[in-house]
Amino acid sequence: MSEEQEAELSGIQEHYCEHPGCEKWGGLGYSRMKEAPRWFCREHKLEGEKHIGKA
């Protein structure tokens, strides 16, 4: 079992915003098909939308 699968089974995961220098909670996950999600806070959600081609 991978570390990622073990983390999912253990409950809540912590994700922080992936914007350089941002230390806020990254509660918004964006992913393309078959790709691990990238996490962003509300302030940087546009970066996540660009990642998936929405913006």
PDB file of N, CA and C in Angstrom:
ATOM      1  N   MET A   1       0.854  -1.176   0.000  1.00  0.00           N
ATOM      2  CA  MET A   1       0.000   0.000   0.000  1.00  0.00           C
ATOM      3  C   MET A   1       0.901   1.240   0.000  1.00  0.00           C
ATOM      4  N   SER A   2       0.572   2.205  -0.838  1.00  0.00           N
ATOM      5  CA  SER A   2       1.373   3.430  -0.926  1.00  0.00           C
ATOM      6  C   SER A   2       1.086   4.346   0.266  1.00  0.00           C
ATOM      7  N   GLU A   3       1.991   5.301   0.491  1.00  0.00           N
ATOM      8  CA  GLU A   3       1.796   6.278   1.567  1.00  0.00           C
ATOM      9  C   GLU A   3       0.516   7.073   1.356  1.00  0.00           C
ATOM     10  N   GLU A   4       0.224   7.388   0.083  1.00  0.00           N
ATOM     11  CA  GLU A   4      -0.978   8.157  -0.239  1.00  0.00           C
ATOM     12  C   GLU A   4      -2.235   7.370   0.138  1.00  0.00           C
ATOM     13  N   GLN A   5      -2.258   6.081  -0.159  1.00  0.00           N
ATOM     14  CA  GLN A   5      -3.413   5.256   0.184  1.00  0.00           C
ATOM     15  C   GLN A   5      -3.567   5.140   1.701  1.00  0.00           C
ATOM     16  N   GLU A   6      -2.447   4.996   2.409  1.00  0.00           N
ATOM     17  CA  GLU A   6      -2.495   4.907   3.865  1.00  0.00           C
ATOM     18  C   GLU A   6      -3.037   6.200   4.461  1.00  0.00           C
ATOM     19  N   ALA A   7      -2.628   7.344   3.906  1.00  0.00           N
ATOM     20  CA  ALA A   7      -3.102   8.641   4.398  1.00  0.00           C
ATOM     21  C   ALA A   7      -4.605   8.775   4.197  1.00  0.00           C
ATOM     22  N   GLU A   8      -5.111   8.297   3.054  1.00  0.00           N
ATOM     23  CA  GLU A   8      -6.549   8.368   2.792  1.00  0.00           C
ATOM     24  C   GLU A   8      -7.331   7.532   3.798  1.00  0.00           C
ATOM     25  N   LEU A   9      -6.805   6.384   4.163  1.00  0.00           N
ATOM     26  CA  LEU A   9      -7.494   5.515   5.103  1.00  0.00           C
ATOM     27  C   LEU A   9      -7.464   6.070   6.522  1.00  0.00           C
ATOM     28  N   SER A  10      -6.454   6.868   6.845  1.00  0.00           N
ATOM     29  CA  SER A  10      -6.318   7.383   8.206  1.00  0.00           C
ATOM     30  C   SER A  10      -7.224   8.576   8.491  1.00  0.00           C
ATOM     31  N   GLY A  11      -7.809   9.186   7.464  1.00  0.00           N
ATOM     32  CA  GLY A  11      -8.727  10.297   7.701  1.00  0.00           C
ATOM     33  C   GLY A  11      -8.335  11.566   6.986  1.00  0.00           C
ATOM     34  N   ILE A  12      -8.445  12.682   7.693  1.00  0.00           N
ATOM     35  CA  ILE A  12      -8.239  14.004   7.113  1.00  0.00           C
ATOM     36  C   ILE A  12      -6.790  14.208   6.684  1.00  0.00           C
ATOM     37  N   GLN A  13      -6.631  14.820   5.534  1.00  0.00           N
ATOM     38  CA  GLN A  13      -5.306  15.168   5.035  1.00  0.00           C
ATOM     39  C   GLN A  13      -5.135  16.673   5.073  1.00  0.00           C
ATOM     40  N   GLU A  14      -3.909  17.110   5.269  1.00  0.00           N
ATOM     41  CA  GLU A  14      -3.622  18.538   5.258  1.00  0.00           C
ATOM     42  C   GLU A  14      -2.986  18.904   3.931  1.00  0.00           C
ATOM     43  N   HIS A  15      -3.536  19.913   3.288  1.00  0.00           N
ATOM     44  CA  HIS A  15      -3.008  20.399   2.022  1.00  0.00           C
ATOM     45  C   HIS A  15      -2.777  21.893   2.159  1.00  0.00           C
ATOM     46  N   TYR A  16      -1.598  22.322   1.809  1.00  0.00           N
ATOM     47  CA  TYR A  16      -1.301  23.750   1.851  1.00  0.00           C
ATOM     48  C   TYR A  16      -1.198  24.278   0.432  1.00  0.00           C
ATOM     49  N   CYS A  17      -1.454  25.558   0.274  1.00  0.00           N
ATOM     50  CA  CYS A  17      -1.429  26.202  -1.029  1.00  0.00           C
ATOM     51  C   CYS A  17      -0.062  26.005  -1.689  1.00  0.00           C
ATOM     52  N   GLU A  18      -0.073  25.673  -2.973  1.00  0.00           N
ATOM     53  CA  GLU A  18       1.163  25.423  -3.718  1.00  0.00           C
ATOM     54  C   GLU A  18       1.762  26.679  -4.343  1.00  0.00           C
ATOM     55  N   HIS A  19       1.101  27.815  -4.162  1.00  0.00           N
ATOM     56  CA  HIS A  19       1.664  29.065  -4.675  1.00  0.00           C
ATOM     57  C   HIS A  19       2.952  29.357  -3.905  1.00  0.00           C
ATOM     58  N   PRO A  20       4.049  29.679  -4.607  1.00  0.00           N
ATOM     59  CA  PRO A  20       5.319  29.943  -3.927  1.00  0.00           C
ATOM     60  C   PRO A  20       5.182  31.020  -2.851  1.00  0.00           C
ATOM     61  N   GLY A  21       5.628  30.683  -1.643  1.00  0.00           N
ATOM     62  CA  GLY A  21       5.609  31.627  -0.538  1.00  0.00           C
ATOM     63  C   GLY A  21       4.316  31.682   0.245  1.00  0.00           C
ATOM     64  N   CYS A  22       3.252  31.067  -0.245  1.00  0.00           N
ATOM     65  CA  CYS A  22       1.969  31.084   0.460  1.00  0.00           C
ATOM     66  C   CYS A  22       1.941  29.938   1.469  1.00  0.00           C
ATOM     67  N   GLU A  23       1.496  30.229   2.668  1.00  0.00           N
ATOM     68  CA  GLU A  23       1.431  29.209   3.715  1.00  0.00           C
ATOM     69  C   GLU A  23       0.000  28.961   4.192  1.00  0.00           C
ATOM     70  N   LYS A  24      -0.970  29.376   3.376  1.00  0.00           N
ATOM     71  CA  LYS A  24      -2.381  29.202   3.744  1.00  0.00           C
ATOM     72  C   LYS A  24      -2.850  27.781   3.440  1.00  0.00           C
ATOM     73  N   TRP A  25      -3.981  27.433   4.054  1.00  0.00           N
ATOM     74  CA  TRP A  25      -4.623  26.150   3.810  1.00  0.00           C
ATOM     75  C   TRP A  25      -5.042  26.064   2.346  1.00  0.00           C
ATOM     76  N   GLY A  26      -4.676  24.990   1.674  1.00  0.00           N
ATOM     77  CA  GLY A  26      -5.037  24.791   0.273  1.00  0.00           C
ATOM     78  C   GLY A  26      -6.260  23.909   0.166  1.00  0.00           C
ATOM     79  N   GLY A  27      -7.398  24.460   0.432  1.00  0.00           N
ATOM     80  CA  GLY A  27      -8.631  23.682   0.451  1.00  0.00           C
ATOM     81  C   GLY A  27      -9.235  23.412  -0.916  1.00  0.00           C
ATOM     82  N   LEU A  28      -8.663  23.977  -1.968  1.00  0.00           N
ATOM     83  CA  LEU A  28      -9.210  23.799  -3.317  1.00  0.00           C
ATOM     84  C   LEU A  28      -8.239  22.964  -4.142  1.00  0.00           C
ATOM     85  N   GLY A  29      -8.657  21.765  -4.517  1.00  0.00           N
ATOM     86  CA  GLY A  29      -7.805  20.870  -5.290  1.00  0.00           C
ATOM     87  C   GLY A  29      -8.192  20.865  -6.756  1.00  0.00           C
ATOM     88  N   TYR A  30      -7.194  20.909  -7.620  1.00  0.00           N
ATOM     89  CA  TYR A  30      -7.412  20.910  -9.068  1.00  0.00           C
ATOM     90  C   TYR A  30      -6.530  19.837  -9.684  1.00  0.00           C
ATOM     91  N   SER A  31      -7.128  18.989 -10.519  1.00  0.00           N
ATOM     92  CA  SER A  31      -6.319  17.957 -11.172  1.00  0.00           C
ATOM     93  C   SER A  31      -6.843  17.665 -12.564  1.00  0.00           C
ATOM     94  N   ARG A  32      -5.898  17.286 -13.402  1.00  0.00           N
ATOM     95  CA  ARG A  32      -6.246  16.782 -14.729  1.00  0.00           C
ATOM     96  C   ARG A  32      -6.411  15.279 -14.577  1.00  0.00           C
ATOM     97  N   MET A  33      -6.948  14.636 -15.568  1.00  0.00           N
ATOM     98  CA  MET A  33      -7.183  13.195 -15.495  1.00  0.00           C
ATOM     99  C   MET A  33      -5.896  12.447 -15.164  1.00  0.00           C
ATOM    100  N   LYS A  34      -6.015  11.464 -14.267  1.00  0.00           N
ATOM    101  CA  LYS A  34      -4.919  10.578 -13.867  1.00  0.00           C
ATOM    102  C   LYS A  34      -3.708  11.325 -13.317  1.00  0.00           C
ATOM    103  N   GLU A  35      -3.934  12.462 -12.728  1.00  0.00           N
ATOM    104  CA  GLU A  35      -2.848  13.263 -12.172  1.00  0.00           C
ATOM    105  C   GLU A  35      -3.198  13.613 -10.733  1.00  0.00           C
ATOM    106  N   ALA A  36      -2.207  13.627  -9.881  1.00  0.00           N
ATOM    107  CA  ALA A  36      -2.447  14.007  -8.490  1.00  0.00           C
ATOM    108  C   ALA A  36      -2.917  15.461  -8.442  1.00  0.00           C
ATOM    109  N   PRO A  37      -3.847  15.774  -7.564  1.00  0.00           N
ATOM    110  CA  PRO A  37      -4.333  17.157  -7.490  1.00  0.00           C
ATOM    111  C   PRO A  37      -3.277  18.125  -6.990  1.00  0.00           C
ATOM    112  N   ARG A  38      -3.406  19.353  -7.435  1.00  0.00           N
ATOM    113  CA  ARG A  38      -2.590  20.459  -6.929  1.00  0.00           C
ATOM    114  C   ARG A  38      -3.523  21.292  -6.082  1.00  0.00           C
ATOM    115  N   TRP A  39      -3.032  21.790  -4.943  1.00  0.00           N
ATOM    116  CA  TRP A  39      -3.877  22.451  -3.958  1.00  0.00           C
ATOM    117  C   TRP A  39      -3.570  23.931  -3.863  1.00  0.00           C
ATOM    118  N   PHE A  40      -4.636  24.735  -3.791  1.00  0.00           N
ATOM    119  CA  PHE A  40      -4.502  26.185  -3.700  1.00  0.00           C
ATOM    120  C   PHE A  40      -5.511  26.748  -2.707  1.00  0.00           C
ATOM    121  N   CYS A  41      -5.160  27.887  -2.112  1.00  0.00           N
ATOM    122  CA  CYS A  41      -6.084  28.593  -1.225  1.00  0.00           C
ATOM    123  C   CYS A  41      -7.041  29.415  -2.097  1.00  0.00           C
ATOM    124  N   ARG A  42      -8.020  30.049  -1.466  1.00  0.00           N
ATOM    125  CA  ARG A  42      -8.990  30.855  -2.221  1.00  0.00           C
ATOM    126  C   ARG A  42      -8.313  32.008  -2.954  1.00  0.00           C
ATOM    127  N   GLU A  43      -7.311  32.591  -2.326  1.00  0.00           N
ATOM    128  CA  GLU A  43      -6.613  33.730  -2.930  1.00  0.00           C
ATOM    129  C   GLU A  43      -5.905  33.345  -4.223  1.00  0.00           C
ATOM    130  N   HIS A  44      -5.441  32.111  -4.329  1.00  0.00           N
ATOM    131  CA  HIS A  44      -4.679  31.665  -5.497  1.00  0.00           C
ATOM    132  C   HIS A  44      -5.425  30.624  -6.343  1.00  0.00           C
ATOM    133  N   LYS A  45      -6.751  30.576  -6.212  1.00  0.00           N
ATOM    134  CA  LYS A  45      -7.518  29.563  -6.942  1.00  0.00           C
ATOM    135  C   LYS A  45      -7.412  29.720  -8.459  1.00  0.00           C
ATOM    136  N   LEU A  46      -7.138  30.916  -8.941  1.00  0.00           N
ATOM    137  CA  LEU A  46      -6.996  31.129 -10.379  1.00  0.00           C
ATOM    138  C   LEU A  46      -5.852  30.284 -10.942  1.00  0.00           C
ATOM    139  N   GLU A  47      -4.799  30.096 -10.165  1.00  0.00           N
ATOM    140  CA  GLU A  47      -3.693  29.241 -10.609  1.00  0.00           C
ATOM    141  C   GLU A  47      -4.168  27.803 -10.802  1.00  0.00           C
ATOM    142  N   GLY A  48      -5.005  27.329  -9.909  1.00  0.00           N
ATOM    143  CA  GLY A  48      -5.558  25.982 -10.029  1.00  0.00           C
ATOM    144  C   GLY A  48      -6.454  25.867 -11.255  1.00  0.00           C
ATOM    145  N   GLU A  49      -7.249  26.885 -11.487  1.00  0.00           N
ATOM    146  CA  GLU A  49      -8.129  26.873 -12.663  1.00  0.00           C
ATOM    147  C   GLU A  49      -7.312  26.899 -13.949  1.00  0.00           C
ATOM    148  N   LYS A  50      -6.216  27.625 -13.943  1.00  0.00           N
ATOM    149  CA  LYS A  50      -5.326  27.629 -15.125  1.00  0.00           C
ATOM    150  C   LYS A  50      -4.718  26.253 -15.330  1.00  0.00           C
ATOM    151  N   HIS A  51      -4.376  25.591 -14.237  1.00  0.00           N
ATOM    152  CA  HIS A  51      -3.771  24.250 -14.316  1.00  0.00           C
ATOM    153  C   HIS A  51      -4.675  23.267 -15.038  1.00  0.00           C
ATOM    154  N   ILE A  52      -5.965  23.368 -14.823  1.00  0.00           N
ATOM    155  CA  ILE A  52      -6.886  22.416 -15.467  1.00  0.00           C
ATOM    156  C   ILE A  52      -7.490  22.971 -16.766  1.00  0.00           C
ATOM    157  N   GLY A  53      -7.080  24.181 -17.142  1.00  0.00           N
ATOM    158  CA  GLY A  53      -7.550  24.756 -18.386  1.00  0.00           C
ATOM    159  C   GLY A  53      -8.905  25.437 -18.290  1.00  0.00           C
ATOM    160  N   LYS A  54      -9.327  25.764 -17.089  1.00  0.00           N
ATOM    161  CA  LYS A  54     -10.636  26.394 -16.896  1.00  0.00           C
ATOM    162  C   LYS A  54     -10.572  27.913 -17.056  1.00  0.00           C
ATOM    163  N   ALA A  55      -9.430  28.495 -16.737  1.00  0.00           N
ATOM    164  CA  ALA A  55      -9.307  29.958 -16.793  1.00  0.00           C
ATOM    165  C   ALA A  55      -8.455  30.395 -17.969  1.00  0.00           C
TER     166      ALA A  55
END
